[in-house]
Coordinates of C-alpha atoms in Angstrom, one line a residue:
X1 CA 23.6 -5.1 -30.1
X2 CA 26.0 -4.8 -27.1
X3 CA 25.1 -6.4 -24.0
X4 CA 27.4 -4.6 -21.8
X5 CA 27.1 -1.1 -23.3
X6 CA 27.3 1.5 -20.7
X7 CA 26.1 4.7 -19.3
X8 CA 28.4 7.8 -19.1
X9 CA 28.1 9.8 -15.8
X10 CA 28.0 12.9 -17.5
X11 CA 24.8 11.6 -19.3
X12 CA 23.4 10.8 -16.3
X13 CA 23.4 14.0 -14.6
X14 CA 23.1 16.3 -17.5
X15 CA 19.5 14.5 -17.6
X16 CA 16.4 17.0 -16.3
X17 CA 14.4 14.4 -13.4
X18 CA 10.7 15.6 -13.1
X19 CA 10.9 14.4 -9.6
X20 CA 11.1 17.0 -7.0
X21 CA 14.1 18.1 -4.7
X22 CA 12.6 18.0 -1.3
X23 CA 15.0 15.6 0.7
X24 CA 17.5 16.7 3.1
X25 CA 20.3 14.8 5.4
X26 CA 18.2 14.1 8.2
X27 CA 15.1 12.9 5.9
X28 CA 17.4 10.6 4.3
X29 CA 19.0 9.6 7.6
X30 CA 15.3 8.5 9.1
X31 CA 14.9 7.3 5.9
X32 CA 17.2 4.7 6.5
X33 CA 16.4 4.5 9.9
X34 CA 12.9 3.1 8.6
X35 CA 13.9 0.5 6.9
X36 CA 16.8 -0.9 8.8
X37 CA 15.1 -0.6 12.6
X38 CA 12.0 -2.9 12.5
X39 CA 11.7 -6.7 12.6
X40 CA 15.7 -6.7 13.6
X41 CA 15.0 -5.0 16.7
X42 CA 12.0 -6.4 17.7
X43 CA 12.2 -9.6 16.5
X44 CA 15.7 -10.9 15.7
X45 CA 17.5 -10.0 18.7
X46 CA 15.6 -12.9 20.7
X47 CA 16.9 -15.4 18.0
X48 CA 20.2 -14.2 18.1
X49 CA 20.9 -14.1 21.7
X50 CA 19.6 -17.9 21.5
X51 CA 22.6 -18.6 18.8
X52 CA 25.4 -16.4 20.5
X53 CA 24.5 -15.6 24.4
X54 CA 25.1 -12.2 25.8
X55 CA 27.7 -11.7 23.1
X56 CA 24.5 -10.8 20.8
X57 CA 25.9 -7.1 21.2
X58 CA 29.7 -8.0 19.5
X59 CA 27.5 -10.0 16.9
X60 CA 25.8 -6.5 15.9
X61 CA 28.9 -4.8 16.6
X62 CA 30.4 -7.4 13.4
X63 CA 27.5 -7.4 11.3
X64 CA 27.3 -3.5 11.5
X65 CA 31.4 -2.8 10.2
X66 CA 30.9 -5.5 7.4
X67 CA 27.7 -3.3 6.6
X68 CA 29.8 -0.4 6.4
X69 CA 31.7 -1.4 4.4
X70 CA 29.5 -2.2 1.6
X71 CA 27.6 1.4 2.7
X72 CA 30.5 2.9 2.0
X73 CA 30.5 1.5 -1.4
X74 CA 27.6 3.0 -1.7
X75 CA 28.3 6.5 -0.6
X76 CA 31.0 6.9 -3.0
X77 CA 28.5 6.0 -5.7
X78 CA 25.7 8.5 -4.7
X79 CA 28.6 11.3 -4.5
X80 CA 29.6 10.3 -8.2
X81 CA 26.0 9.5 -9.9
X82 CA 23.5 11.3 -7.7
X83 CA 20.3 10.0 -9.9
X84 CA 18.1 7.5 -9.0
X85 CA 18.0 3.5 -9.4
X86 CA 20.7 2.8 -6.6
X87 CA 22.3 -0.3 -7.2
X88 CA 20.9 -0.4 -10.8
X89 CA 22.2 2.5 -12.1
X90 CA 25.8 2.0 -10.4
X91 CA 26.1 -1.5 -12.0
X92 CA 25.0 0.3 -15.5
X93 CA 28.1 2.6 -15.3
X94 CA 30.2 0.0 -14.1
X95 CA 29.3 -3.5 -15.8
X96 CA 26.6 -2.5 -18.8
X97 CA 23.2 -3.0 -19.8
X98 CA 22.5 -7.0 -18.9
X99 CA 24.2 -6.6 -15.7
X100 CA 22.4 -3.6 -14.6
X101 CA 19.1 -5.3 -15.6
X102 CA 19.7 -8.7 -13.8
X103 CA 20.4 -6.6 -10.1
X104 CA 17.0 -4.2 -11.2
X105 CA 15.2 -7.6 -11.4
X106 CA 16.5 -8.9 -7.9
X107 CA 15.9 -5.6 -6.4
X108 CA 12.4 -5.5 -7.5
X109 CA 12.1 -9.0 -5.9
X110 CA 13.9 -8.3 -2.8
X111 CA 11.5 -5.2 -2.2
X112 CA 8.6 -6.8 -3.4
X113 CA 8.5 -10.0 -1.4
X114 CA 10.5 -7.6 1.8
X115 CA 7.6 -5.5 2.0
X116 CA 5.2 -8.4 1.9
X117 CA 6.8 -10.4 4.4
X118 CA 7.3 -7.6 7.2
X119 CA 3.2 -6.7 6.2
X120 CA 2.6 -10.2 7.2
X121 CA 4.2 -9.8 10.6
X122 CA 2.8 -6.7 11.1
X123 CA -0.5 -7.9 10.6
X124 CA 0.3 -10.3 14.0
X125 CA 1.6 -7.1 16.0
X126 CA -2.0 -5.5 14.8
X127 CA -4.2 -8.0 15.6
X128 CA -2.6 -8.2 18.8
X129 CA -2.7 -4.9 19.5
X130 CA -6.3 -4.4 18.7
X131 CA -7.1 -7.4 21.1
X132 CA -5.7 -5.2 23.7
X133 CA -9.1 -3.3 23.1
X134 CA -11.7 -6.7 22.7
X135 CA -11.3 -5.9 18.8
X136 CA -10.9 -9.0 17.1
X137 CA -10.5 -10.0 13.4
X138 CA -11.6 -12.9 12.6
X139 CA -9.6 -15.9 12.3
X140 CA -9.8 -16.9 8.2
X141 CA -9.0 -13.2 7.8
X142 CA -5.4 -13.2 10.0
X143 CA -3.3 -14.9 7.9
X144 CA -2.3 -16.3 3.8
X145 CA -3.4 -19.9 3.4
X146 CA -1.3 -22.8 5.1
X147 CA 0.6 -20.1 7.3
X148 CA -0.7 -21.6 10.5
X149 CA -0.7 -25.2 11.3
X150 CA -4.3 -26.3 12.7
X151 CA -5.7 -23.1 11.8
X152 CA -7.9 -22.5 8.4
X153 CA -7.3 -19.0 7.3
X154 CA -8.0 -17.5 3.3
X155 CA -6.4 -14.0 3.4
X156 CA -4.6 -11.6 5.4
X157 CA -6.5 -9.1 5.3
X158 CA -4.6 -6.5 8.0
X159 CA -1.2 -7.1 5.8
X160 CA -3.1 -6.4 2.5
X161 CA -4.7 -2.7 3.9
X162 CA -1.6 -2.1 5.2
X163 CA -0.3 -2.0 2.0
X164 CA -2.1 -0.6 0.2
X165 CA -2.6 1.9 2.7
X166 CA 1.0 2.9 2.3
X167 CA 0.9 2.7 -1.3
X168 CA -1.3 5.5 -1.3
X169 CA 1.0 7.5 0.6
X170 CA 3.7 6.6 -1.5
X171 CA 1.7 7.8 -4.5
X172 CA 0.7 10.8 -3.0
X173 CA 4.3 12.8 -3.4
X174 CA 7.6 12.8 -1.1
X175 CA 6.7 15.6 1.0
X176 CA 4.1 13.2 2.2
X177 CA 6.0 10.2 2.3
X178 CA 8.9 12.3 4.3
X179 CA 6.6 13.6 6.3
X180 CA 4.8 10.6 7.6
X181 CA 8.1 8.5 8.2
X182 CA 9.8 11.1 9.7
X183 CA 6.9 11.2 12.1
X184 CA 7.3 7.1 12.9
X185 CA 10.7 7.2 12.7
X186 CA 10.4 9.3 15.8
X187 CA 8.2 8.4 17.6
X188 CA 9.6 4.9 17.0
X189 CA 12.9 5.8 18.3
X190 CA 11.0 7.0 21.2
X191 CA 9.9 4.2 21.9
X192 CA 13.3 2.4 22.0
X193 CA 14.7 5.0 24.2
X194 CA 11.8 5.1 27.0
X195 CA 12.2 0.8 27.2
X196 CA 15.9 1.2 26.9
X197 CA 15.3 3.7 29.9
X198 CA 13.1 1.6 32.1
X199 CA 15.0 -1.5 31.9
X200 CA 18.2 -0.3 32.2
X201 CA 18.2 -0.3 35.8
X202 CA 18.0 -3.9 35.7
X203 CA 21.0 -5.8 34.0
X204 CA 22.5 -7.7 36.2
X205 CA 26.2 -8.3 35.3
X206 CA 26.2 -11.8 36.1
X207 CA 23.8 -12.6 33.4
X208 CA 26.3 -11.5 30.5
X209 CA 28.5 -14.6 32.3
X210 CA 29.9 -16.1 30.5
X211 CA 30.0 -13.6 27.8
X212 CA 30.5 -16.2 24.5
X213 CA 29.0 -19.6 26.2
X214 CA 29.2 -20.9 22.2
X215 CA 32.8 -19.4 21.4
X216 CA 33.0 -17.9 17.6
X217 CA 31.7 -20.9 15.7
X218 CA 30.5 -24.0 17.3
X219 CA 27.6 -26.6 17.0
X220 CA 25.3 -26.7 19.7
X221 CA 22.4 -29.4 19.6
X222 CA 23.0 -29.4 15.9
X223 CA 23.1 -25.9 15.1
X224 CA 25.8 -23.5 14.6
X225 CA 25.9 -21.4 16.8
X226 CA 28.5 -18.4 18.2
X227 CA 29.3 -15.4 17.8
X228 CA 30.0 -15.4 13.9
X229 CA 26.7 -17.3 13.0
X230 CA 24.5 -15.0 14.8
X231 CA 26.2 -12.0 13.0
X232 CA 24.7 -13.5 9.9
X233 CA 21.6 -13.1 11.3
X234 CA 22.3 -9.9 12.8
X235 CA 23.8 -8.9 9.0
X236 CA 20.3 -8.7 7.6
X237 CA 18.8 -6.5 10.6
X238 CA 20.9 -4.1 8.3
X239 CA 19.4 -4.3 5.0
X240 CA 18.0 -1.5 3.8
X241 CA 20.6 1.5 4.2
X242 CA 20.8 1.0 0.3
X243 CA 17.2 2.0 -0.1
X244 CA 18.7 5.5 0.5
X245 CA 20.6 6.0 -2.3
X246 CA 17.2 5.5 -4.8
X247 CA 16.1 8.9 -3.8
X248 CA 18.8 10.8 -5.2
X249 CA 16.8 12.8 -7.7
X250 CA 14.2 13.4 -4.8
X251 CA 17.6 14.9 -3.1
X252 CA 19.2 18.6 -2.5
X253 CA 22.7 18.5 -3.1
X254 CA 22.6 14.3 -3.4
X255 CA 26.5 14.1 -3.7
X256 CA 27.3 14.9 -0.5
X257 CA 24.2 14.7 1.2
X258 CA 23.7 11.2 0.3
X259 CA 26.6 9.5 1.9
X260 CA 26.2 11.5 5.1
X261 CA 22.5 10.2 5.1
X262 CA 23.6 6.3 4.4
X263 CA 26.2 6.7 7.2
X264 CA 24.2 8.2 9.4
X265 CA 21.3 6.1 9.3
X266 CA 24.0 2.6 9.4
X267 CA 25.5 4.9 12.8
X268 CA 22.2 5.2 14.8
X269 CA 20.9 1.4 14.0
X270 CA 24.0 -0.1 15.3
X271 CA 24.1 2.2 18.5
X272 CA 20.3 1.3 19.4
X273 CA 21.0 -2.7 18.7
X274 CA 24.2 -3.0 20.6
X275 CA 22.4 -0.8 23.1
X276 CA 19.1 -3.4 22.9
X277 CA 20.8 -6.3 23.0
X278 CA 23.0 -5.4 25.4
X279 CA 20.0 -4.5 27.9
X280 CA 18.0 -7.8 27.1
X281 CA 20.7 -10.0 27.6
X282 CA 21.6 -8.3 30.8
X283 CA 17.9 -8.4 32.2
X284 CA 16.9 -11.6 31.1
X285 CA 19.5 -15.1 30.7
X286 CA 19.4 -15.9 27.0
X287 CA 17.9 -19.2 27.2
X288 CA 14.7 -17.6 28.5
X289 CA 14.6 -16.0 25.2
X290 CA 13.6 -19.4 24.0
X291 CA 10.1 -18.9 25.2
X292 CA 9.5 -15.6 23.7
X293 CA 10.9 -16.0 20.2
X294 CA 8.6 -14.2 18.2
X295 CA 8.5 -11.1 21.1
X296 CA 11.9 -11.1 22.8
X297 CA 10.7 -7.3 24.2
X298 CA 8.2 -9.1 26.4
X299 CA 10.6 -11.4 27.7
X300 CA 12.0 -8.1 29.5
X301 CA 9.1 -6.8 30.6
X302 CA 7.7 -10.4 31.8
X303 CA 11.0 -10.0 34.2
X304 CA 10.7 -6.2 35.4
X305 CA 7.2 -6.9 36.0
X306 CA 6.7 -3.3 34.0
X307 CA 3.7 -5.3 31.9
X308 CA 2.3 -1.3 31.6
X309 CA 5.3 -0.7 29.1
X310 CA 3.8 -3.8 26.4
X311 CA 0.6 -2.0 24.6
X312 CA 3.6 1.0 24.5
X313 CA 5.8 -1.7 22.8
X314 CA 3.9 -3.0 20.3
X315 CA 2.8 0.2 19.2
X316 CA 6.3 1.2 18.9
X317 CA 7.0 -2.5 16.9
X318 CA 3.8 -1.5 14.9
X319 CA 5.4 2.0 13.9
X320 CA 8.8 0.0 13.1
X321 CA 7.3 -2.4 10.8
X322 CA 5.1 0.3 9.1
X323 CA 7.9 2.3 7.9
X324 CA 10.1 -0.1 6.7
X325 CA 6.9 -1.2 4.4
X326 CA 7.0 2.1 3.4
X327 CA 10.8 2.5 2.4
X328 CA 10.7 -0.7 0.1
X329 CA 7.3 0.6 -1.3
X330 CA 9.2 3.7 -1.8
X331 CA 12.3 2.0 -3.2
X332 CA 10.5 -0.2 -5.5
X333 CA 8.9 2.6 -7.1
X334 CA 11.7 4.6 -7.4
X335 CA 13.7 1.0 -9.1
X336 CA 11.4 0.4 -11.5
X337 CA 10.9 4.5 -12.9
X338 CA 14.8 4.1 -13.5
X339 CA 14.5 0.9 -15.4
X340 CA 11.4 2.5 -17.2
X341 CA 13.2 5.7 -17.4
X342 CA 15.9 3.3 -19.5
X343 CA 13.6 1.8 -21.5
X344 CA 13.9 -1.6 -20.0
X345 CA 10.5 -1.1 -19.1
X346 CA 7.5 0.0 -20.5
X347 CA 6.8 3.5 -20.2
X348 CA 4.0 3.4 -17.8
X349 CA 6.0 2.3 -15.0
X350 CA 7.8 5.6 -15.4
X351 CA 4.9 8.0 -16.2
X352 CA 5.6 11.0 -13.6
X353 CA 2.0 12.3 -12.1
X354 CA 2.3 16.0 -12.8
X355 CA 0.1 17.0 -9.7
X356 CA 2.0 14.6 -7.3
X357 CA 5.5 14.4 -9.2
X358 CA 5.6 10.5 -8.8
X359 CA 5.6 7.4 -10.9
X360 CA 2.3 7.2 -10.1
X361 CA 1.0 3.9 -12.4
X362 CA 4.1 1.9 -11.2
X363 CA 3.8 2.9 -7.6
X364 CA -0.3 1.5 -7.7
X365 CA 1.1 -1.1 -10.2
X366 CA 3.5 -3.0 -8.0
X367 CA 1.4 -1.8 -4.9
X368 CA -1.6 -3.7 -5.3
X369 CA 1.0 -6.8 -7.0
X370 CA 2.9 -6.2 -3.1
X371 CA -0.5 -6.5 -1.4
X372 CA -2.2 -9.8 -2.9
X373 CA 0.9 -11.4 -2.4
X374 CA 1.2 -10.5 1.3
X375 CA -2.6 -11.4 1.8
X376 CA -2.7 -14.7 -0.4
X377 CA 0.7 -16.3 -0.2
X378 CA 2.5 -17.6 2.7
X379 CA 5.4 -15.7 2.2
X380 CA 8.1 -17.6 4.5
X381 CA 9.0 -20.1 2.1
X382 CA 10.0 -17.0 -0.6
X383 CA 11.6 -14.8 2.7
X384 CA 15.2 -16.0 2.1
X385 CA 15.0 -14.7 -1.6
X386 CA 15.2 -11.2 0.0
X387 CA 18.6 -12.4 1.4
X388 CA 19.9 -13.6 -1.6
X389 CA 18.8 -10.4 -4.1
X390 CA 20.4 -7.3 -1.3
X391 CA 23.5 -9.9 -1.2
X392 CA 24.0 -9.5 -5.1
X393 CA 23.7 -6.0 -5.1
X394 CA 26.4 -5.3 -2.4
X395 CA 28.3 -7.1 -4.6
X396 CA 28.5 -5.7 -7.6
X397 CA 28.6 -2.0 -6.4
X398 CA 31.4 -3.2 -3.8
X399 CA 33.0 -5.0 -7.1
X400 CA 31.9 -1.5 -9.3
X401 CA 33.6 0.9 -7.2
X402 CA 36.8 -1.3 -7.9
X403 CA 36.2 -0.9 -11.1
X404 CA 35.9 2.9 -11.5
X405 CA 38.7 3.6 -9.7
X406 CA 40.8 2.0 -12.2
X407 CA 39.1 3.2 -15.4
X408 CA 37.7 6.3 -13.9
X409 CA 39.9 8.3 -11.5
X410 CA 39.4 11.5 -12.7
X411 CA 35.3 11.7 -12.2
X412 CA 34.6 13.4 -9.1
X413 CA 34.0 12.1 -5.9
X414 CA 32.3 14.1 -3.3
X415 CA 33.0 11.6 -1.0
X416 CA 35.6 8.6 -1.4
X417 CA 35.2 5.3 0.3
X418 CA 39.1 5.2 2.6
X419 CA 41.3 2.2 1.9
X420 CA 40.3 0.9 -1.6
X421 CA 40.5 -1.9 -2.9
X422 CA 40.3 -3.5 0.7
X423 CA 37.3 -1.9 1.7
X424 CA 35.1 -3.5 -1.2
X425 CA 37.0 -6.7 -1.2
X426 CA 36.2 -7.3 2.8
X427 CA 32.8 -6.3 1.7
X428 CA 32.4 -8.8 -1.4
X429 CA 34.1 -11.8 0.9
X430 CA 31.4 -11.4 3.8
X431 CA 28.7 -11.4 1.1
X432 CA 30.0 -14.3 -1.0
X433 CA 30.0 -16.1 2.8
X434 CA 26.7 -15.2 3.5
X435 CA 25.4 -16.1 -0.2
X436 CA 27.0 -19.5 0.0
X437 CA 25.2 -20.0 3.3
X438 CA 21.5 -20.1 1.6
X439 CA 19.9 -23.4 1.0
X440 CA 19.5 -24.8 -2.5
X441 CA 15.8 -24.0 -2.1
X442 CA 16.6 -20.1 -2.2
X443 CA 19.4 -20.6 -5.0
X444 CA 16.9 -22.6 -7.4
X445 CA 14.0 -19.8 -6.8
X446 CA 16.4 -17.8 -7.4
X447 CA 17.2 -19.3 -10.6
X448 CA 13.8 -19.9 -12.1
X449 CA 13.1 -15.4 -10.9
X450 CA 16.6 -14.9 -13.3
X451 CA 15.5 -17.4 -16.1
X452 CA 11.9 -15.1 -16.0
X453 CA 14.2 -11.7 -16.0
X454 CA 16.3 -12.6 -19.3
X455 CA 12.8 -13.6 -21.2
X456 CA 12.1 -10.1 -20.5
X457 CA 15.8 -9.0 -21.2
X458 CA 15.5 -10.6 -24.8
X459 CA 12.1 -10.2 -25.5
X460 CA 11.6 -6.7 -24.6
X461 CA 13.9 -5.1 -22.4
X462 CA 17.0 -5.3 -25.4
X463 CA 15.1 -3.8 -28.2
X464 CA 13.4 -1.1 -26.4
X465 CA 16.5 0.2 -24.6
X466 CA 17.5 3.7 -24.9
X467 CA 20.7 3.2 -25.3
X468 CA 19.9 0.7 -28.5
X469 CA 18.2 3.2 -29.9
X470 CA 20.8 5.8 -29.6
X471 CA 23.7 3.3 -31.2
X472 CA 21.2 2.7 -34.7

């Protein structure tokens, strides 16, 4: 049995998809949108303008072109092989079978344990909110076990019904699932745009002076710091463009409206984080930021004195977290149907409801897996393993679109990523910089997840592959 053998393109989209064509630019643009504009904007920006200074806006400005890069990577992948599994399925044209199931396996980590971990600081934006009204949750309820020093807590119960919650919508059919982000999306984005509005009007110049107090790369009390460390962090306010591409068979016209959707979406997120951070660091001087690391937002507001604008904010945060839960609940589902699809699952992770036209049973399946974890485990030990998975998969489609332009020019490309092979390279090189950055905590988990994926390889996932099956 071969472990690399390979899919053929023409396979792939002469194959009938029970899914249904719903999805257009935009809902694949706010689709992205979703998942990339949450935690990064509301959350990250405070920790980078502590790393970088009021250069937080060039930070983004990096992170956002080495994104493209590897977006681009994956437009020109969607325009070729418009079916679903996203980095999965590209990495079965390009590298074969084993390859295609290791990256499957990380991405159903990465969304798994992504969607968990944003539930989990959701569920601190909800209770907070509600407080707002004299609702309280009680304490052993707020939070996983040990994820509070001092404080005894069980479950977290507002990170588990959010879960689920979305799961259900998931389930219930893409219209719904379109419809609802699409709804968050904007109101989300107006949220951005009315704080961007009222604070504006108070960035002082000389608070982005001087504008790189840490140069590109330095060590301040220990740390690194500058402009280059803090576009790491920055890099992974970006994450999630690639969710896009596993709705292809959910798409009209997926080779060119795919790329336009993954571009689009990458566009608007860096726009409204140069714009943020830009704004914050003008209003407030970074080291303030210090004091408000888990809300930056309020850090502003605190200094305009427009306190009326925070219930608006954390609403909008809530929103921001909620669909980016959905778009890795979405993703997952949509991961694991492929793999099923491929035989390297069991079938009922790819069982199509025909009343809702979804992988129903895997949707619940890895939903309700994706909701004990977020209310049992602390999840901020695992959070890095997120990092590590996406990295792999830009990767190997930068590395597979190399690839296929050497042993498969003539396939058509609806769209071609410009300036191959330096487009993918630059793309790899930040990746393998950022990979080799992790702690050796994340690279043994990471380890012990891939020893558990090729048990399943050999003990299942080789003999029950379509493909095997086809070459007796």
């Amino acid at each position: 049995m071969d472990l690399f053998r390979k899919k053929q393109i023409s396979d792939l989209l002469a194959q009938q998809s029970p899914l249904k064509r719903t999805l257009h630019t935009w809902d694949l643009t706010f689709l992205g949108i979703g998942d990339i504009i949450g935690t990064g904007i509301f959350v990250l920006t405070g920790k980078g303008a502590l790393t970088t200074g009021p250069s937080l806006a060039l930070s983004f400005l990096i992170a956002a072109i080495c994104c493209g890069f590897a977006g681009l990577c994956y437009a020109e992948f969607a325009s070729m092989a418009p079916v679903a599994g996203s980095a999965y399925t590209y990495s079965y044209i390009s590298f074969g079978e084993i390859v295609a199931f290791i990256i499957g396996w990380d991405l159903l980590l990465e969304y798994a344990l992504g969607a968990s971990t944003v539930a989990a600081g959701w569920s601190g934006y909800f209770n907070n909110f509600i407080a707002n009204f004299g609702i309280h949750i009680p304490k052993i309820l707020t939070a996983a076990p040990g994820t509070t020093p001092g404080v005894t807590t069980v479950f977290n119960l507002p990170a588990f019904c959010i879960i689920i919650l979305i799961t259900t919508i998931v389930s219930m059919g893409i219209n719904q699932t379109k419809r609802i982000n699409d709804t968050m999306v904007i109101i989300k984005l107006g949220v951005i745009v009315l704080f961007l509005t009222c604070t504006v009007w108070y960035v002082k110049v000389g608070n982005w002076r001087p504008f790189t107090p840490y140069g590109i790369y330095s060590f301040h009390k220990g740390v690194a710091s500058g402009v280059i460390p803090a576009a790491s962090i920055c890099f992974f306010s970006f994450i999630g463009f690639d969710s896009v591409s596993s709705s292809a068979e959910e798409t009209v016209n997926p080779s060119k409206t795919l790329p336009r959707g993954i571009m689009l979406s990458l566009s608007i997120a860096t726009v409204l984080y140069i714009a943020m951070s830009l704004t914050m660091t003008g209003v407030v001087k970074y080291p303030i930021f210090a004091k408000y690391i888990d809300a930056p937002i309020l850090a502003v507001l605190a200094k305009t004195g427009q306190g009326w604008l925070s219930m608006i904010v954390s609403l909008g945060a809530i929103l921001g977290m909620t669909t980016v839960i959905l778009v890795q609940i979405y993703g997952q589902s949509r991961i694991t149907y492929s793999m099923s699809r491929d035989g390297l699952f069991p079938k009922f992770f790819g069982a199509v409801s025909p009343r809702h036209q979804t992988p129903l049973k895997g949707t619940w399946f890895f939903g309700i897996i994706t909701s004990i974890a977020a209310g049992f485990i602390n999840l901020n030990i695992l959070a890095e393993l997120v990092n590590i998975g996406t990295l792999t998969a830009f990767i190997l489609v930068s590395a597979g679109i190399i690839w296929m332009r050497k042993t498969h020019p003539e396939i058509k490309r609806d769209f071609k990523a410009p300036g191959v092979p330096f487009t993918p390279l630059i793309s790899i090189i930040f990746c393998l910089t950022l990979v080799a950055g992790l702690n050796w905590e994340t690279w043994l988990r990471f380890i012990i997840w891939f020893a558990i994926g090729m048990c399943v390889y050999f003990g299942y996932a080789r003999k029950h592959s379509v493909m095997n099956k086809q070459n007796k």
